[in-house]
Short mmCIF file of C-alpha atoms in Angstrom, two decimals:
data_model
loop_
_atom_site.label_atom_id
_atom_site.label_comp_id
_atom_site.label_asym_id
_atom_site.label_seq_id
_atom_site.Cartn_x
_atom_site.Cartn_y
_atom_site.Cartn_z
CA UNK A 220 16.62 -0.71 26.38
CA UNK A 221 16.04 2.45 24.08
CA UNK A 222 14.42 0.98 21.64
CA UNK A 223 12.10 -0.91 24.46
CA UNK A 224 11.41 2.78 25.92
CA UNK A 225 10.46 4.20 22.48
CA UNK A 226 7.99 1.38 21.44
CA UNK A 227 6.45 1.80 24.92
CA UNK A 228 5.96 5.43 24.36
CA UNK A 229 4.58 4.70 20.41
CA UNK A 230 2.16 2.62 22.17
CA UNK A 231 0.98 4.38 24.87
CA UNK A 232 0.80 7.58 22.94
CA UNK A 233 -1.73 5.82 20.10
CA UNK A 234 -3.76 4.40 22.48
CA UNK A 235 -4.53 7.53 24.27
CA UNK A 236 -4.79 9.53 21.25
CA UNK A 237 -7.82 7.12 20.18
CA UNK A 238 -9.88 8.38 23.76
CA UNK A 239 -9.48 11.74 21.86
CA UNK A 240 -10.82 10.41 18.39
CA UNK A 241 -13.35 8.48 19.91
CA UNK A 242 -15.32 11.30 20.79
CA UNK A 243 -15.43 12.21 16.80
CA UNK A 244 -16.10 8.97 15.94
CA UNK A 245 -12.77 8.74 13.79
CA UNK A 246 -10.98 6.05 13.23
CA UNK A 247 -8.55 4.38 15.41
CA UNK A 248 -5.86 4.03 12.95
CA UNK A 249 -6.11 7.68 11.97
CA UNK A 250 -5.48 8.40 16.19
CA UNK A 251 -2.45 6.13 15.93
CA UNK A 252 -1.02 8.05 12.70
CA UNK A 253 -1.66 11.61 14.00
CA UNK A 254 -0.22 10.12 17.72
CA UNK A 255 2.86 9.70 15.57
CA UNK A 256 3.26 12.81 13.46
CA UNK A 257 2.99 14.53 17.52
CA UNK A 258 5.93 12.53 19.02
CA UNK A 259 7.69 12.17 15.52
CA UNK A 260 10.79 14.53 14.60
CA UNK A 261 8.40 16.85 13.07
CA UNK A 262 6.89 17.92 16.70
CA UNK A 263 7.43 16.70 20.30
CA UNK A 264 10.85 15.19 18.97
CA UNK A 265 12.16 18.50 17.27
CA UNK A 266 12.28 19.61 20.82
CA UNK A 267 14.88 17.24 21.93
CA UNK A 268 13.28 16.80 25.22
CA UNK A 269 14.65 13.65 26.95
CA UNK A 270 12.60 10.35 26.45
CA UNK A 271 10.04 12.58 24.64
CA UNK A 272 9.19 11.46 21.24
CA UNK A 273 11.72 10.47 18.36
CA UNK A 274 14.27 13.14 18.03
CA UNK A 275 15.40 12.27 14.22
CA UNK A 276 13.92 10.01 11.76
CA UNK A 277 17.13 7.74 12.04
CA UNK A 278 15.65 6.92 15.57
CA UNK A 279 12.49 5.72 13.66
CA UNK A 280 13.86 3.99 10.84
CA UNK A 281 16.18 1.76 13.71
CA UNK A 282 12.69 0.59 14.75
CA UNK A 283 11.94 -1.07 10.73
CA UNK A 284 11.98 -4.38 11.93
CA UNK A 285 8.38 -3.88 13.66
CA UNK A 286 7.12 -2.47 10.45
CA UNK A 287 8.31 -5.25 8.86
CA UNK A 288 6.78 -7.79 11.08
CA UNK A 289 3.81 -5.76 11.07
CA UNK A 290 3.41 -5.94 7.47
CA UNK A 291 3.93 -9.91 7.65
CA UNK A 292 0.89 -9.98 9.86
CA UNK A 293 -1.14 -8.27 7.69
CA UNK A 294 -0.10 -10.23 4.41
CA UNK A 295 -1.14 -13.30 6.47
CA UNK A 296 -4.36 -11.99 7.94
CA UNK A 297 -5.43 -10.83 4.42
CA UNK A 298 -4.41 -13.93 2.92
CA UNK A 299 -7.03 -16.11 5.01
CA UNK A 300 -9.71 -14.36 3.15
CA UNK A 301 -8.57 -16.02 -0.19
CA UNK A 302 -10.97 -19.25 1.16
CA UNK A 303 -11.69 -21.27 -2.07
CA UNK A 304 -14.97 -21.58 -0.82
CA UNK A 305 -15.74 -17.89 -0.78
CA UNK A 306 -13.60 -17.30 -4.04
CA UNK A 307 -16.06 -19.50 -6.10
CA UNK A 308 -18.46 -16.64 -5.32
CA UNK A 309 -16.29 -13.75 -5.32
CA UNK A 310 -13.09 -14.70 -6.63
CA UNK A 311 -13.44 -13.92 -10.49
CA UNK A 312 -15.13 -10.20 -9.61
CA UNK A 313 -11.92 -10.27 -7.07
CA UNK A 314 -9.39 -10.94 -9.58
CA UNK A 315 -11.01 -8.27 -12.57
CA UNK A 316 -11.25 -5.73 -10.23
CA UNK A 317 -7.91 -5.85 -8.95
CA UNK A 318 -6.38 -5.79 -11.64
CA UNK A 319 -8.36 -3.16 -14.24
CA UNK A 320 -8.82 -0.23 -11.11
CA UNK A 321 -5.05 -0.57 -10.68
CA UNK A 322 -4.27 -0.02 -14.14
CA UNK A 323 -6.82 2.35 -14.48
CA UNK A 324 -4.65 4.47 -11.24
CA UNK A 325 -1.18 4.14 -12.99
CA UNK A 326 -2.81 5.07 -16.85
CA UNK A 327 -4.38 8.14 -15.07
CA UNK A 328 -1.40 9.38 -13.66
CA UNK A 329 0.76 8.40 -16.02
CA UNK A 330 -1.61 10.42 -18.31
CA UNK A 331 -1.41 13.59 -16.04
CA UNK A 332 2.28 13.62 -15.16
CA UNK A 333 3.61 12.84 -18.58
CA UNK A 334 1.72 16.00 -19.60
CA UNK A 335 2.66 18.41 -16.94
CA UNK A 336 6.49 16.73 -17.51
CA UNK A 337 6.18 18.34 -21.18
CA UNK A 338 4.93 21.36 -20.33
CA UNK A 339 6.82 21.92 -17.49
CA UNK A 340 10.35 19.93 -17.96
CA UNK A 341 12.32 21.85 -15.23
CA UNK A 342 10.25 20.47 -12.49
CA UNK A 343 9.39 17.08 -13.58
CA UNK A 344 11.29 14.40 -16.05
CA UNK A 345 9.33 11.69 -18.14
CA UNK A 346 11.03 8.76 -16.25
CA UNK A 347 9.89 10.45 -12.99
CA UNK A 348 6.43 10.89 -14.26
CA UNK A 349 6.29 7.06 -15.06
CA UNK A 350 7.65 6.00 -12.23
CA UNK A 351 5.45 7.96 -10.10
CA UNK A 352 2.17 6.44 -12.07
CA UNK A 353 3.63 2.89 -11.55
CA UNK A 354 3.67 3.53 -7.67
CA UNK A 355 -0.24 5.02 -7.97
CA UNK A 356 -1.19 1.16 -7.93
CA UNK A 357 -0.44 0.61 -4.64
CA UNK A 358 -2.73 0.75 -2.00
CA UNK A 359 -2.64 0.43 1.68
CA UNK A 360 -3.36 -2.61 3.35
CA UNK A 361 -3.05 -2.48 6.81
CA UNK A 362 -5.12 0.76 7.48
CA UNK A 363 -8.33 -0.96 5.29
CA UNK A 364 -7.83 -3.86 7.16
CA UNK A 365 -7.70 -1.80 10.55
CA UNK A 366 -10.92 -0.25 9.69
CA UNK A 367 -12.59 -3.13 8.71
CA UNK A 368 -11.37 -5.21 12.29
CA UNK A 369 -12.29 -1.89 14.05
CA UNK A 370 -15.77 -1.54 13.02
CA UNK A 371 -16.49 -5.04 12.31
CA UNK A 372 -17.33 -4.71 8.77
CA UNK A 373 -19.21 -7.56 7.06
CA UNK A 374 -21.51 -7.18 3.88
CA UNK A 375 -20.49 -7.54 0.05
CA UNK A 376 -18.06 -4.82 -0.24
CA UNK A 377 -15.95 -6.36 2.56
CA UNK A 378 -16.24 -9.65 1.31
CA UNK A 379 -14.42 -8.06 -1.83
CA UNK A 380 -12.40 -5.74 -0.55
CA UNK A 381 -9.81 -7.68 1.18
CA UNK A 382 -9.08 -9.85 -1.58
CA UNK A 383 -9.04 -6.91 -4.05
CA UNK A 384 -6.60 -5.00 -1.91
CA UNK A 385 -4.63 -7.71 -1.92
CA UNK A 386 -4.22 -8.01 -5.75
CA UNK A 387 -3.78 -4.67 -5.80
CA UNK A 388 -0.01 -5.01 -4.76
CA UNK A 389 0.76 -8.36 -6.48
CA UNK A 390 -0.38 -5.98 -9.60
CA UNK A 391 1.34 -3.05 -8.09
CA UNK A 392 4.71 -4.79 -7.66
CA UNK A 393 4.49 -5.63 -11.49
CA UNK A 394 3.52 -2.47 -12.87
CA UNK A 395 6.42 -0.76 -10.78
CA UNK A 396 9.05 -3.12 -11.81
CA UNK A 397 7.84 -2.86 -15.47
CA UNK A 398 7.73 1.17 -15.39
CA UNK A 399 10.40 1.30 -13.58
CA UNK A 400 12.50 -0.25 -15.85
CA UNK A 401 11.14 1.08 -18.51
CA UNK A 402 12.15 4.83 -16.55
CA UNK A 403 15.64 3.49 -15.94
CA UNK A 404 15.36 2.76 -19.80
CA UNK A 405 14.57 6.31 -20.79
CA UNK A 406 17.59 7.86 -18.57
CA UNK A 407 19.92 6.28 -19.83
CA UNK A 408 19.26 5.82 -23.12
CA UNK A 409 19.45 2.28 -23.25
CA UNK A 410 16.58 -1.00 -22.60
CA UNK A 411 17.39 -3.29 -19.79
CA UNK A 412 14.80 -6.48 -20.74
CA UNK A 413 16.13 -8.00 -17.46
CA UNK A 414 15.12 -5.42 -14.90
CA UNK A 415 11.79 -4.72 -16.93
CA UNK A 416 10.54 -8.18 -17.62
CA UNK A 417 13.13 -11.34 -15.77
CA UNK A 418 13.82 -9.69 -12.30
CA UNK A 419 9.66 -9.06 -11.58
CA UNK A 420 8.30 -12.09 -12.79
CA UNK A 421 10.59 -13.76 -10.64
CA UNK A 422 10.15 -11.98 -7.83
CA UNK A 423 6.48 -12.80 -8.02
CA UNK A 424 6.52 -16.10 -8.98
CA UNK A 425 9.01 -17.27 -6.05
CA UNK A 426 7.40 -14.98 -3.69
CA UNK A 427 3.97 -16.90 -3.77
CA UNK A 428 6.22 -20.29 -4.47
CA UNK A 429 7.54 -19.90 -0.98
CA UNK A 430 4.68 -18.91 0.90
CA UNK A 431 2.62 -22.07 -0.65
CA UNK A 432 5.42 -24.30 0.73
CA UNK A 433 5.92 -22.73 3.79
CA UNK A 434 1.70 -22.72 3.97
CA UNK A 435 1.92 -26.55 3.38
CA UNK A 436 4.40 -26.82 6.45
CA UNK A 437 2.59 -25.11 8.52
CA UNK A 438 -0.28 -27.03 8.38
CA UNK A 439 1.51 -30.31 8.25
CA UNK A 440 3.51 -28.99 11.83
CA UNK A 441 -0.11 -27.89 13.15
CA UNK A 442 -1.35 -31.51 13.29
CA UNK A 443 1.48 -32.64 15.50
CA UNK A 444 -0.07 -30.40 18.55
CA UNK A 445 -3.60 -30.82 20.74
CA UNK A 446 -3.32 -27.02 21.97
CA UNK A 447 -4.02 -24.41 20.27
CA UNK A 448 -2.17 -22.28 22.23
CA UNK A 449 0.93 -24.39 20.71
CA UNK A 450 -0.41 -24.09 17.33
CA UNK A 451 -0.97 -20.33 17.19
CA UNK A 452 2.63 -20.19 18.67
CA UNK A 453 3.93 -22.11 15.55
CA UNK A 454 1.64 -19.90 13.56
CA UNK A 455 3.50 -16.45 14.93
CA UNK A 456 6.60 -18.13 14.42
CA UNK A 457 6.06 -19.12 10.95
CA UNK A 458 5.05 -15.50 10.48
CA UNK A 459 8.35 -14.38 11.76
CA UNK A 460 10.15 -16.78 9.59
CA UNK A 461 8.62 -15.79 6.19
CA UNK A 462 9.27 -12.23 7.05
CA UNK A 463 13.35 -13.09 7.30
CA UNK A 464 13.45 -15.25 4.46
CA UNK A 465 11.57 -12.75 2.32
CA UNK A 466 14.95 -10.35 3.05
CA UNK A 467 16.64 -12.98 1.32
CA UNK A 468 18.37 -11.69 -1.81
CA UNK A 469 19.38 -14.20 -4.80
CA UNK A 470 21.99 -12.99 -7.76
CA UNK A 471 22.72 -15.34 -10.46
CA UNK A 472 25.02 -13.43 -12.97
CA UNK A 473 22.77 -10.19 -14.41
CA UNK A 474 19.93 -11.63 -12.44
CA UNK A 475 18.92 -10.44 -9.15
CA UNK A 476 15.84 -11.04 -7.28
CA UNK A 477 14.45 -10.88 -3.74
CA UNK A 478 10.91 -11.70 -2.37
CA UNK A 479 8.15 -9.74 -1.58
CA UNK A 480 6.95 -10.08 1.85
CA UNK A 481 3.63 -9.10 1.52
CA UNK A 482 3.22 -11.62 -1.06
CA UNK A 483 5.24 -14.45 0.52
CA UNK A 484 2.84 -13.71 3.78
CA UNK A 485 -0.29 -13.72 1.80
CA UNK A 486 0.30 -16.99 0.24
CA UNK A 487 0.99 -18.33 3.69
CA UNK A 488 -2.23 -17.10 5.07
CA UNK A 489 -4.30 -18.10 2.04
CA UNK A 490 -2.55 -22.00 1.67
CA UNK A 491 -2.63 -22.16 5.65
CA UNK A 492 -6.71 -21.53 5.82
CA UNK A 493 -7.34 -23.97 2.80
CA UNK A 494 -5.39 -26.50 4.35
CA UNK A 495 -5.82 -26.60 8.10
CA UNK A 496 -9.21 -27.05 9.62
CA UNK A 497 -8.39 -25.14 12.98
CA UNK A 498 -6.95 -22.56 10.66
CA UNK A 499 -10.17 -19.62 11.77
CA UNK A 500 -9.76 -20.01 15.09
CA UNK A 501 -5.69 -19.78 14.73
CA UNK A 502 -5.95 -16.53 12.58
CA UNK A 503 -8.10 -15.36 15.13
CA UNK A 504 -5.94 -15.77 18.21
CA UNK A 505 -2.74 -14.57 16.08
CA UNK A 506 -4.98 -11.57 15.35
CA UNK A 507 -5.68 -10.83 19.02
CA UNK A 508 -2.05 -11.40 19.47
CA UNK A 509 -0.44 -8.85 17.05
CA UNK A 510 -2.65 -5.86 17.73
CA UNK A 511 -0.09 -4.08 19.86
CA UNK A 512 2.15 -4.57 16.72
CA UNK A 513 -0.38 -3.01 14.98
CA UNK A 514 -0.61 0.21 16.94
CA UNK A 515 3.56 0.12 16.92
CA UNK A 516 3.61 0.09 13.25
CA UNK A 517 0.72 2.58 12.62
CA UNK A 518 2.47 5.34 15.32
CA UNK A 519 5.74 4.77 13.43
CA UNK A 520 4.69 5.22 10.23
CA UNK A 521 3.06 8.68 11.57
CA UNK A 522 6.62 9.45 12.98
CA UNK A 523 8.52 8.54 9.81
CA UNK A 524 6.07 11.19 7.82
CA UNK A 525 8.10 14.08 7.10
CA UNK A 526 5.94 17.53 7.15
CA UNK A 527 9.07 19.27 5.62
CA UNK A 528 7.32 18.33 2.20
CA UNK A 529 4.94 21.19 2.70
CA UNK A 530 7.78 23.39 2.38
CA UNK A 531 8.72 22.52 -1.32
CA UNK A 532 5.94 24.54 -3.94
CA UNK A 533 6.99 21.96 -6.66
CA UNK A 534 6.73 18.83 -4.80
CA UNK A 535 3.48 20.10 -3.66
CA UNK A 536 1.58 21.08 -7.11
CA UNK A 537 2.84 17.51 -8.25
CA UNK A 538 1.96 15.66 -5.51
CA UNK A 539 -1.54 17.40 -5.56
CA UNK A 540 -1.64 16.62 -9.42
CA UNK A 541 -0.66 12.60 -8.61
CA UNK A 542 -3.09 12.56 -5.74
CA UNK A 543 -6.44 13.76 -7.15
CA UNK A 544 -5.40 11.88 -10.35
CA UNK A 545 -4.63 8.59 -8.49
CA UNK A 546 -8.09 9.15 -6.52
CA UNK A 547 -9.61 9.37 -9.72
CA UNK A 548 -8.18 6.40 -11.58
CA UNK A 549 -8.82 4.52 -8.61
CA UNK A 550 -12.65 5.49 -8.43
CA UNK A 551 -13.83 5.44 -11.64
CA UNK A 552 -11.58 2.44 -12.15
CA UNK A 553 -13.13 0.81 -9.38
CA UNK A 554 -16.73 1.66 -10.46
CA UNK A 555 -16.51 0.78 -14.03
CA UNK A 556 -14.71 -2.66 -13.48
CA UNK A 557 -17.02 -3.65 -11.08
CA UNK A 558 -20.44 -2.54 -13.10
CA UNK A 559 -18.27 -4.92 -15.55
CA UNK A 560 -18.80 -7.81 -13.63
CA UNK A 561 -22.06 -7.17 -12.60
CA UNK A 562 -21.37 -6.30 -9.23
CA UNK A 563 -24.27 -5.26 -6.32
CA UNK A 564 -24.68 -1.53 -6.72
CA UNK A 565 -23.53 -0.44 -2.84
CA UNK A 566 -20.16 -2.17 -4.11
CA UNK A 567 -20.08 -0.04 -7.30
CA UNK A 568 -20.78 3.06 -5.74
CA UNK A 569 -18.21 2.85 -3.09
CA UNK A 570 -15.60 -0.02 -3.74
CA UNK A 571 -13.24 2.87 -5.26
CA UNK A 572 -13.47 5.12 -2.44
CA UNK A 573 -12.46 2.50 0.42
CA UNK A 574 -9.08 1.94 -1.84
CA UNK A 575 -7.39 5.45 -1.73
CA UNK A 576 -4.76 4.63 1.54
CA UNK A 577 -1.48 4.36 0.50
CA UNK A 578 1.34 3.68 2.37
CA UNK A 579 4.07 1.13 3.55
CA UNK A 580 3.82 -0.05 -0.28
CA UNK A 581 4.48 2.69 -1.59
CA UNK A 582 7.57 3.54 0.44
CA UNK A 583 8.72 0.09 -0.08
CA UNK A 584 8.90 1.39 -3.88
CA UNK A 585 10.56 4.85 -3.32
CA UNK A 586 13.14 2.81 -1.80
CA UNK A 587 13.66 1.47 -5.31
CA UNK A 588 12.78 4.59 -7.23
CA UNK A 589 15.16 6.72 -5.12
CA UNK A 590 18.26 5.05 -7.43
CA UNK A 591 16.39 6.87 -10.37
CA UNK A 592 19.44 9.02 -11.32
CA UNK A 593 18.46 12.92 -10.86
CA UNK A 594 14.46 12.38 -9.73
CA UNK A 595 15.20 10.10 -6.63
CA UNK A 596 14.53 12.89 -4.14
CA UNK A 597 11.72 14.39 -6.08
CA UNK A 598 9.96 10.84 -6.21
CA UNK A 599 10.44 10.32 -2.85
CA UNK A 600 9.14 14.10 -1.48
CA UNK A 601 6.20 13.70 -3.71
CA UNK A 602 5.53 9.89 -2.37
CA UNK A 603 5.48 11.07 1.27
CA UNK A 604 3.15 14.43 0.57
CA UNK A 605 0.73 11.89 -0.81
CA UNK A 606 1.06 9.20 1.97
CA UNK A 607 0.78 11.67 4.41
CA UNK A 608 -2.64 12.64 3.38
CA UNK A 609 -3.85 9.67 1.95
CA UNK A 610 -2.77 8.08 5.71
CA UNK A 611 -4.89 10.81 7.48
CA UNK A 612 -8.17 10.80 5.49
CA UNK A 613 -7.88 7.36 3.66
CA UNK A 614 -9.13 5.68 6.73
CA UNK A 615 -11.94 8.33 7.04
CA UNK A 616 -13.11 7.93 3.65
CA UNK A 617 -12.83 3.75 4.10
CA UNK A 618 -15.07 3.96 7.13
CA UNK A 619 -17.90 6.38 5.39
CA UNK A 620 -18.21 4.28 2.49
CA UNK A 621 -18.53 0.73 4.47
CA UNK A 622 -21.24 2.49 6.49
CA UNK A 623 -22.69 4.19 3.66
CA UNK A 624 -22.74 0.44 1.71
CA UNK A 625 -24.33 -1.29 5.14
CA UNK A 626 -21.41 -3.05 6.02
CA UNK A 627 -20.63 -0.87 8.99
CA UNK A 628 -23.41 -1.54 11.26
CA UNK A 629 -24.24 1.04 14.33
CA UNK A 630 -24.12 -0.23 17.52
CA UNK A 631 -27.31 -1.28 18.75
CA UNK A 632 -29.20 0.97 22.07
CA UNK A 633 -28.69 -2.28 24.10
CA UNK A 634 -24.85 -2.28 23.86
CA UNK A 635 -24.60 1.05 24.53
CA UNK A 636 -26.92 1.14 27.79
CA UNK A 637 -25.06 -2.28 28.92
CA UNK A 638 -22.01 -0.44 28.41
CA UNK A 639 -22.62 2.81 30.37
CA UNK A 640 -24.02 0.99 32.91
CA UNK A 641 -20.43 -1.25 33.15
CA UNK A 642 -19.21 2.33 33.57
CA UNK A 643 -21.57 3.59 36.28
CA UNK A 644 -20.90 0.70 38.68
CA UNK A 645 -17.08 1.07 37.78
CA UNK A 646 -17.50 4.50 38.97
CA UNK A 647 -19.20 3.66 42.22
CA UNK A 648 -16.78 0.72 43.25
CA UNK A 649 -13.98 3.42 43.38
#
């Protein structure tokens, strides 16, 4: 019953925080964040009012299983844009992209950190510094693809953005196990080929193995039903399945790997739209269906953002070095790889720009990175200074440059006259 009470408040407490952004014409998924930080234990909750806000973080991490499912539905709606039809158009730009701006992110900041690690040993280690550029790949998802549902963006840098953002952590999830390993390597003095090379690739490859299957299932199951308010049932389910089984964790002897449930998800989404003909219309109702989980998960990750950061000088001149260097790499890796492949020049001016969120990703990996002996809690502070404003002005920056590229299309002086006339009569039936 607590845990009902506190995702009632999350929710109510986004939602009314977006009538406040409205009025600045901000985001809604920047409302929901900043409606968390408020009732999260870094406000409201540090008060220890009763049934006001989260009163510790362990109150918000008991509530992971939303994020989790969250995330699932966001690997799945992202994975429905992977349509081989469109990809014959888009896909090989797609696949460059992704990979040579995320490479470009973690070289940058690899670059930067490595240096001020030299210069500065006491407050940062090499392994650290690696680590820390490995986890610059990453980019957030689910607040692009809030903006982009929000605003109903449509043009060519949409069309390429969703697919690129999802590369972006297939490639992120490599470069961090590689650099990670590779940092494990350095601290102790020794080379682990397993953890470096074996445990990622296999992770990866059984990741998007699953989701293909399950993808296959799914649309064989779909063809047994004539409603589609059965099939989008078996499609939430499905979800909810893939999410569980992607907790699974397999050992054999030295080798250990689990799946990635973004990437499981994804494939699932992407095999599922390829394969089903009903599959738009499905996505579409299990879109409509999970946007409360949406605002859940976007309030809770406000709450889990810890403003105590602020308070460490160190953690903050790194994490400013490993945010305007990941903005950078991002950018300019953006802008070059996509004047590479010849790309319409809206997308090359502002592709890099709409990639800058980062979040649940990125946490994912400080979950990993916090077993870095001696730089675990350094990694982590660092991580959450940059989430925390990447979360806050990454959806910002998404939304100016879809509207600057003419994908973000004001609404028109008929819809807004039809709606504040809706609003009139409201008024004078009361």
């Amino acid at each position: 019953m607590d845990a009902l009470l506190a995702l009632s408040i999350a929710m109510m407490a986004g939602l009314l925080m977006t009538r406040l952004f409205s009025k600045a014409k901000l985001p809604d998924v920047t409302a929901y964040l900043v409606a968390g930080v408020v009732i999260g234990p870094a406000l409201l909750g540090a008060l220890h009012i009763p049934y006001i806000g989260f009163h510790s973080y362990d109150e918000v991490h008991s509530l992971d299983l939303i994020s989790k499912v969250a995330l699932g539905f966001i690997a799945f709606s992202i994975g429905s844009e992977f349509k081989l039809s469109e990809l014959e158009k888009t896909g090989k730009q797609a696949a460059v992209i992704g990979v040579l701006q995320a490479c470009a992110a973690t070289l940058l900041v690899d670059v930067v950190l490595i240096a001020y690690a030299l210069v500065a040993p006491h407050a940062l280690s090499v392994p650290a510094a690696i680590t820390l550029g490995a986890i610059a790949a990453a980019t957030a998802p689910a607040a692009t693809l809030m903006v982009v549902r929000q605003y109903k963006a449509r043009g060519a840098l949409t069309s390429l953005l969703l697919p690129i953002v999802a590369l972006d952590d297939a490639v992120g999830l490599i470069l961090f196990a590689v650099s990670f390993g590779i940092a494990k390597a350095l601290s102790a003095g020794m080379v682990d080929v397993i953890s470096i090379l074996v445990n990622p690739l296999l992770e990866i490859v059984g990741s998007l193995l699953l989701g293909a299957v399950s993808g296959w299932v799914l649309t064989k199951i779909e063809a047994m039903y004539h409603s589609n308010r059965n099939r989008t049932a078996m499609s939430i389910g499905f979800v909810f399945l893939n999410v569980v089984l992607a907790e699974t964790v397999f050992r054999l002897g030295a080798v250990e790997f689990h799946f990635s449930s973004l990437l499981v998800c994804m494939m699932l989404g992407t095999v599922f739209c390829n394969l089903c003909p009903l599959a738009d219309e499905i996505m579409e109702r299990a879109d409509k269906w999970s946007s409360p989980l949406m605002v859940m998960f976007f309030v809770l990750s406000g709450a889990e953002l810890e403003l105590g950061v602020f308070s460490q000088a160190s953690a903050v001149v790194i994490g400013l070095l490993y945010i305007v260097s990941r903005s950078l790499g991002k950018y300019f890796g953006a802008r070059e790889s996509a004047k590479l492949m010849h790309c319409e020049d809206k997308v090359v001016r502002y592709l890099g720009i709409t990639l800058l969120p980062q979040a649940g990703v990125a946490l994912g990996m400080c979950v990993t990175a916090a077993t870095l002996p001696n730089d675990g809690t350094l990694i982590r502070s660092i991580v959450l200074f940059a989430v925390l404003i990447y979360e806050l002005f990454g959806p910002l920056a998404t939304k100016w440059a879809l509207t600057q590229a003419g994908d973000i299309q004001p609404k028109s002086a008929e819809v807004l006259n039809r709606r504040e006339r809706k609003l009139a009569e409201a008024g004078k039936n009361k």
